[in-house]
Amino acid sequence: MLEASAGKCVTMVNGDLRSAPSHSLSLDLHVHWYKHGDEKDWLMIHEKADVYNEITPQLFSDQFGDSTLALSERQFYLLDTTGSAIATGTAWATSHGKFSGFGRPHWLAVLPQFQRHGVGAMLMSIIWKRLLELGHTRAFLTTSTSRPRAIRLYERFGFRIVNTEE
Ligand SMILES: CC(C)(COP(=O)(O)OP(=O)(O)OC[C@H]1O[C@@H](n2cnc3c(N)ncnc32)[C@H](O)[C@@H]1OP(=O)(O)O)[C@@H](O)C(=O)NCCC(=O)NCCS
């Protein structure tokens, strides 16, 4: 079910990804890069983790288009020891507007029962590395004032709020 208030839109920027934060990836999770059909896991994780957005297949295609190549380079899932997806993140980018060429941590989510164990930090570390590999040295993201935990996570990775608006 969706909650009533989705808060104000927050834009955050990290102007230099080259000074990477040190974060140990010690959790027993396996990184799986997108393959056709993984949308079902993306939908399942976001349905369970995200109380603000209506999660639909249309939302997935609106956000990521239909390029399997782009998704296979940029979207990943963390699998537990049984092979089940428990979290996802995307090292996205935009080619237009003010943030053209910036990398974009996009649509991070961790299943509720796995939150607060450092999985979100693991998602951010993987995204950071992949953005650098793809040539992005700066990044921006958008989130919401109703997601203080996400904002704190991004701040720990050097992102600073540059704009807050309705
Ligand atoms: C935002 C989100 C991805 C963070 O994932 P997460 O796995 O909980 O993130 P982490 O565990 O790395 O950090 C979360 C908190 O747990 C704490 N933590 C990390 N490891 C811990 C441990 N072993 N023991 C206790 N606490 C721990 C962190 O310090 C952090 O604390 P804080 O919220 O007080 O700053 C997750 O909450 C989520 O999926 N939310 C719903 C969807 C969403 O809002 N996505 C972001 C959209 S912009």
mmCIF file of C-alpha atoms and ligand atoms in Angstrom:
data_model
loop_
_atom_site.group_PDB
_atom_site.id
_atom_site.type_symbol
_atom_site.label_atom_id
_atom_site.label_comp_id
_atom_site.label_asym_id
_atom_site.label_seq_id
_atom_site.Cartn_x
_atom_site.Cartn_y
_atom_site.Cartn_z
ATOM 1 C CA MET A 1 0.000 0.000 0.000
ATOM 2 C CA LEU A 2 1.238 3.513 -0.730
ATOM 3 C CA GLU A 3 1.790 5.965 2.102
ATOM 4 C CA ALA A 4 0.172 9.394 1.855
ATOM 5 C CA SER A 5 3.179 11.722 1.926
ATOM 6 C CA ALA A 6 6.029 11.301 -0.503
ATOM 7 C CA GLY A 7 7.844 14.452 0.754
ATOM 8 C CA LYS A 8 9.813 16.991 -1.258
ATOM 9 C CA CYS A 9 12.128 16.087 -4.101
ATOM 10 C CA VAL A 10 15.800 16.255 -3.084
ATOM 11 C CA THR A 11 18.660 16.478 -5.598
ATOM 12 C CA MET A 12 22.132 15.461 -4.401
ATOM 13 C CA VAL A 13 25.496 15.736 -6.157
ATOM 14 C CA ASN A 14 28.930 14.224 -5.730
ATOM 15 C CA GLY A 15 31.360 16.288 -7.807
ATOM 16 C CA ASP A 16 34.292 13.880 -7.737
ATOM 17 C CA LEU A 17 33.888 10.115 -7.771
ATOM 18 C CA ARG A 18 37.657 9.626 -8.111
ATOM 19 C CA SER A 19 38.204 9.806 -4.362
ATOM 20 C CA ALA A 20 36.379 6.583 -3.608
ATOM 21 C CA PRO A 21 35.175 5.869 -0.068
ATOM 22 C CA SER A 22 36.619 2.788 1.560
ATOM 23 C CA HIS A 23 33.906 0.267 2.275
ATOM 24 C CA SER A 24 34.453 -3.396 2.899
ATOM 25 C CA LEU A 25 32.138 -5.713 0.951
ATOM 26 C CA SER A 26 32.138 -8.395 3.611
ATOM 27 C CA LEU A 27 28.519 -9.557 3.333
ATOM 28 C CA ASP A 28 27.956 -13.011 1.877
ATOM 29 C CA LEU A 29 26.141 -11.773 -1.214
ATOM 30 C CA HIS A 30 26.748 -12.390 -4.891
ATOM 31 C CA VAL A 31 26.539 -9.635 -7.542
ATOM 32 C CA HIS A 32 24.397 -10.547 -10.564
ATOM 33 C CA TRP A 33 24.228 -8.123 -13.494
ATOM 34 C CA TYR A 34 20.898 -7.723 -15.305
ATOM 35 C CA LYS A 35 19.735 -10.388 -17.714
ATOM 36 C CA HIS A 36 16.477 -10.369 -19.660
ATOM 37 C CA GLY A 37 13.660 -11.355 -17.294
ATOM 38 C CA ASP A 38 15.237 -9.938 -14.140
ATOM 39 C CA GLU A 39 12.545 -7.250 -14.139
ATOM 40 C CA LYS A 40 10.453 -9.648 -12.060
ATOM 41 C CA ASP A 41 13.002 -9.442 -9.233
ATOM 42 C CA TRP A 42 13.242 -5.647 -9.560
ATOM 43 C CA LEU A 43 9.447 -5.436 -9.248
ATOM 44 C CA MET A 44 9.343 -7.862 -6.311
ATOM 45 C CA ILE A 45 12.063 -6.011 -4.355
ATOM 46 C CA HIS A 46 10.615 -2.554 -4.939
ATOM 47 C CA GLU A 47 7.057 -3.690 -4.171
ATOM 48 C CA LYS A 48 8.236 -4.893 -0.781
ATOM 49 C CA ALA A 49 10.724 -2.111 0.021
ATOM 50 C CA ASP A 50 9.147 1.025 -1.413
ATOM 51 C CA VAL A 51 6.095 2.393 0.379
ATOM 52 C CA TYR A 52 5.764 5.517 -1.783
ATOM 53 C CA ASN A 53 5.767 4.493 -5.437
ATOM 54 C CA GLU A 54 3.314 2.354 -7.306
ATOM 55 C CA ILE A 55 5.562 -0.365 -8.705
ATOM 56 C CA THR A 56 4.467 -1.619 -12.114
ATOM 57 C CA PRO A 57 6.102 -3.119 -15.227
ATOM 58 C CA GLN A 58 5.297 0.179 -16.966
ATOM 59 C CA LEU A 59 7.315 2.058 -14.336
ATOM 60 C CA PHE A 60 10.300 -0.198 -15.039
ATOM 61 C CA SER A 61 10.179 0.463 -18.783
ATOM 62 C CA ASP A 62 9.547 4.192 -18.264
ATOM 63 C CA GLN A 63 12.627 4.421 -16.047
ATOM 64 C CA PHE A 64 15.034 2.156 -17.917
ATOM 65 C CA GLY A 65 13.793 1.834 -21.495
ATOM 66 C CA ASP A 66 14.239 -1.428 -23.338
ATOM 67 C CA SER A 67 17.988 -1.587 -23.990
ATOM 68 C CA THR A 68 19.164 -4.919 -22.604
ATOM 69 C CA LEU A 69 22.744 -3.806 -23.251
ATOM 70 C CA ALA A 70 22.435 -0.672 -21.100
ATOM 71 C CA LEU A 71 20.710 -2.609 -18.354
ATOM 72 C CA SER A 72 23.249 -5.441 -18.405
ATOM 73 C CA GLU A 73 26.037 -2.886 -17.931
ATOM 74 C CA ARG A 74 24.289 -0.808 -15.327
ATOM 75 C CA GLN A 75 21.717 -2.718 -13.299
ATOM 76 C CA PHE A 76 22.542 -5.411 -10.788
ATOM 77 C CA TYR A 77 21.033 -7.577 -8.100
ATOM 78 C CA LEU A 78 22.491 -8.909 -4.894
ATOM 79 C CA LEU A 79 21.732 -12.596 -4.427
ATOM 80 C CA ASP A 80 21.859 -14.383 -1.099
ATOM 81 C CA THR A 81 23.476 -17.801 -0.631
ATOM 82 C CA THR A 82 20.318 -19.509 -1.941
ATOM 83 C CA GLY A 83 20.430 -17.448 -5.150
ATOM 84 C CA SER A 84 17.461 -15.252 -4.263
ATOM 85 C CA ALA A 85 17.586 -11.549 -5.101
ATOM 86 C CA ILE A 86 17.437 -9.414 -1.953
ATOM 87 C CA ALA A 87 18.483 -5.974 -3.244
ATOM 88 C CA THR A 88 19.004 -4.060 -6.457
ATOM 89 C CA GLY A 89 20.649 -0.881 -7.671
ATOM 90 C CA THR A 90 21.408 0.794 -10.999
ATOM 91 C CA ALA A 91 24.480 2.793 -12.040
ATOM 92 C CA TRP A 92 22.430 4.916 -14.425
ATOM 93 C CA ALA A 93 23.308 8.123 -16.296
ATOM 94 C CA THR A 94 21.610 10.882 -18.198
ATOM 95 C CA SER A 95 22.538 12.319 -21.586
ATOM 96 C CA HIS A 96 20.498 15.514 -21.426
ATOM 97 C CA GLY A 97 19.902 18.560 -19.256
ATOM 98 C CA LYS A 98 21.913 20.054 -16.436
ATOM 99 C CA PHE A 99 23.370 16.706 -15.372
ATOM 100 C CA SER A 100 24.281 15.440 -18.834
ATOM 101 C CA GLY A 101 27.195 13.002 -18.542
ATOM 102 C CA PHE A 102 26.821 12.590 -14.797
ATOM 103 C CA GLY A 103 26.402 9.107 -13.395
ATOM 104 C CA ARG A 104 23.243 8.456 -11.427
ATOM 105 C CA PRO A 105 22.722 5.999 -8.572
ATOM 106 C CA HIS A 106 19.150 5.046 -9.361
ATOM 107 C CA TRP A 107 16.372 3.006 -7.799
ATOM 108 C CA LEU A 108 18.228 1.381 -4.911
ATOM 109 C CA ALA A 109 16.164 -0.962 -2.773
ATOM 110 C CA VAL A 110 16.803 -3.627 -0.161
ATOM 111 C CA LEU A 111 14.166 -6.104 1.023
ATOM 112 C CA PRO A 112 12.941 -4.905 4.451
ATOM 113 C CA GLN A 113 14.261 -7.918 6.360
ATOM 114 C CA PHE A 114 17.786 -7.293 5.018
ATOM 115 C CA GLN A 115 17.881 -3.546 5.714
ATOM 116 C CA ARG A 116 20.220 -2.003 8.314
ATOM 117 C CA HIS A 117 22.987 -4.550 7.760
ATOM 118 C CA GLY A 118 25.110 -2.554 5.347
ATOM 119 C CA VAL A 119 23.500 -3.845 2.127
ATOM 120 C CA GLY A 120 22.616 -0.296 1.029
ATOM 121 C CA ALA A 121 26.260 0.706 1.457
ATOM 122 C CA MET A 122 27.245 -2.327 -0.624
ATOM 123 C CA LEU A 123 24.856 -1.206 -3.387
ATOM 124 C CA MET A 124 26.416 2.265 -3.349
ATOM 125 C CA SER A 125 29.973 0.884 -3.493
ATOM 126 C CA ILE A 126 29.135 -1.276 -6.524
ATOM 127 C CA ILE A 127 27.370 1.603 -8.271
ATOM 128 C CA TRP A 128 30.309 3.931 -7.582
ATOM 129 C CA LYS A 129 32.826 1.476 -9.056
ATOM 130 C CA ARG A 130 30.697 0.819 -12.126
ATOM 131 C CA LEU A 131 30.110 4.530 -12.782
ATOM 132 C CA LEU A 132 33.873 5.110 -12.766
ATOM 133 C CA GLU A 133 34.392 2.100 -15.067
ATOM 134 C CA LEU A 134 31.867 3.639 -17.462
ATOM 135 C CA GLY A 135 33.722 6.964 -17.432
ATOM 136 C CA HIS A 136 31.588 9.053 -15.091
ATOM 137 C CA THR A 137 33.592 11.175 -12.665
ATOM 138 C CA ARG A 138 30.609 13.035 -11.218
ATOM 139 C CA ALA A 139 27.188 11.852 -10.150
ATOM 140 C CA PHE A 140 23.805 13.144 -9.124
ATOM 141 C CA LEU A 141 20.725 11.498 -7.742
ATOM 142 C CA THR A 142 17.237 12.359 -6.698
ATOM 143 C CA THR A 143 15.425 11.192 -3.616
ATOM 144 C CA SER A 144 12.844 12.549 -1.213
ATOM 145 C CA THR A 145 12.715 14.218 2.195
ATOM 146 C CA SER A 146 10.514 11.286 3.208
ATOM 147 C CA ARG A 147 13.533 8.977 2.848
ATOM 148 C CA PRO A 148 15.958 10.191 5.556
ATOM 149 C CA ARG A 149 17.720 6.831 5.699
ATOM 150 C CA ALA A 150 18.495 7.007 1.993
ATOM 151 C CA ILE A 151 19.721 10.612 2.361
ATOM 152 C CA ARG A 152 22.068 9.588 5.197
ATOM 153 C CA LEU A 153 23.369 6.711 3.081
ATOM 154 C CA TYR A 154 24.117 9.036 0.163
ATOM 155 C CA GLU A 155 25.763 11.572 2.481
ATOM 156 C CA ARG A 156 28.072 8.848 3.739
ATOM 157 C CA PHE A 157 29.133 8.452 0.099
ATOM 158 C CA GLY A 158 29.950 12.136 -0.299
ATOM 159 C CA PHE A 159 26.692 13.312 -1.901
ATOM 160 C CA ARG A 160 25.476 16.757 -0.823
ATOM 161 C CA ILE A 161 21.999 18.234 -1.194
ATOM 162 C CA VAL A 162 21.932 20.909 -3.905
ATOM 163 C CA ASN A 163 18.188 21.406 -4.236
ATOM 164 C CA THR A 164 14.951 20.607 -2.421
ATOM 165 C CA GLU A 165 11.596 21.375 -4.027
ATOM 166 C CA GLU A 166 7.949 20.324 -4.109
HETATM 167 C C1 LIG B 1 17.577 3.270 1.557
HETATM 168 C C2 LIG B 1 17.953 1.783 1.615
HETATM 169 C C3 LIG B 1 18.366 1.316 0.215
HETATM 170 C C4 LIG B 1 19.128 1.624 2.588
HETATM 171 O O1 LIG B 1 19.468 0.237 2.642
HETATM 172 P P1 LIG B 1 20.097 -0.429 3.936
HETATM 173 O O2 LIG B 1 20.559 -1.790 3.558
HETATM 174 O O3 LIG B 1 19.172 -0.326 5.088
HETATM 175 O O4 LIG B 1 21.379 0.525 4.190
HETATM 176 P P2 LIG B 1 22.559 0.320 5.235
HETATM 177 O O5 LIG B 1 22.318 -0.900 6.070
HETATM 178 O O6 LIG B 1 23.836 0.413 4.487
HETATM 179 O O7 LIG B 1 22.405 1.625 6.139
HETATM 180 C C5 LIG B 1 21.162 1.878 6.796
HETATM 181 C C6 LIG B 1 21.379 2.086 8.291
HETATM 182 O O8 LIG B 1 21.774 0.865 8.917
HETATM 183 C C7 LIG B 1 22.953 1.096 9.684
HETATM 184 N N1 LIG B 1 23.721 -0.144 9.683
HETATM 185 C C8 LIG B 1 24.487 -0.624 8.688
HETATM 186 N N2 LIG B 1 25.039 -1.803 9.063
HETATM 187 C C9 LIG B 1 24.574 -2.048 10.310
HETATM 188 C C10 LIG B 1 24.767 -3.116 11.224
HETATM 189 N N3 LIG B 1 25.544 -4.160 10.915
HETATM 190 N N4 LIG B 1 24.130 -3.049 12.424
HETATM 191 C C11 LIG B 1 23.339 -1.993 12.727
HETATM 192 N N5 LIG B 1 23.101 -0.961 11.883
HETATM 193 C C12 LIG B 1 23.711 -0.997 10.701
HETATM 194 C C13 LIG B 1 23.639 2.238 8.970
HETATM 195 O O9 LIG B 1 24.549 2.925 9.819
HETATM 196 C C14 LIG B 1 22.461 3.094 8.611
HETATM 197 O O10 LIG B 1 22.017 3.826 9.757
HETATM 198 P P3 LIG B 1 21.210 5.217 9.617
HETATM 199 O O11 LIG B 1 19.946 4.948 8.814
HETATM 200 O O12 LIG B 1 20.920 5.602 11.016
HETATM 201 O O13 LIG B 1 22.131 6.168 8.887
HETATM 202 C C15 LIG B 1 16.772 0.921 2.170
HETATM 203 O O14 LIG B 1 16.359 1.495 3.390
HETATM 204 C C16 LIG B 1 15.582 0.811 1.253
HETATM 205 O O15 LIG B 1 15.516 -0.075 0.409
HETATM 206 N N6 LIG B 1 14.576 1.691 1.440
HETATM 207 C C17 LIG B 1 13.337 1.649 0.658
HETATM 208 C C18 LIG B 1 13.556 2.116 -0.764
HETATM 209 C C19 LIG B 1 14.239 3.451 -0.811
HETATM 210 O O16 LIG B 1 13.893 4.385 -0.095
HETATM 211 N N7 LIG B 1 15.235 3.546 -1.700
HETATM 212 C C20 LIG B 1 15.979 4.787 -1.911
HETATM 213 C C21 LIG B 1 15.282 5.563 -2.953
HETATM 214 S S1 LIG B 1 16.110 7.115 -3.286
#
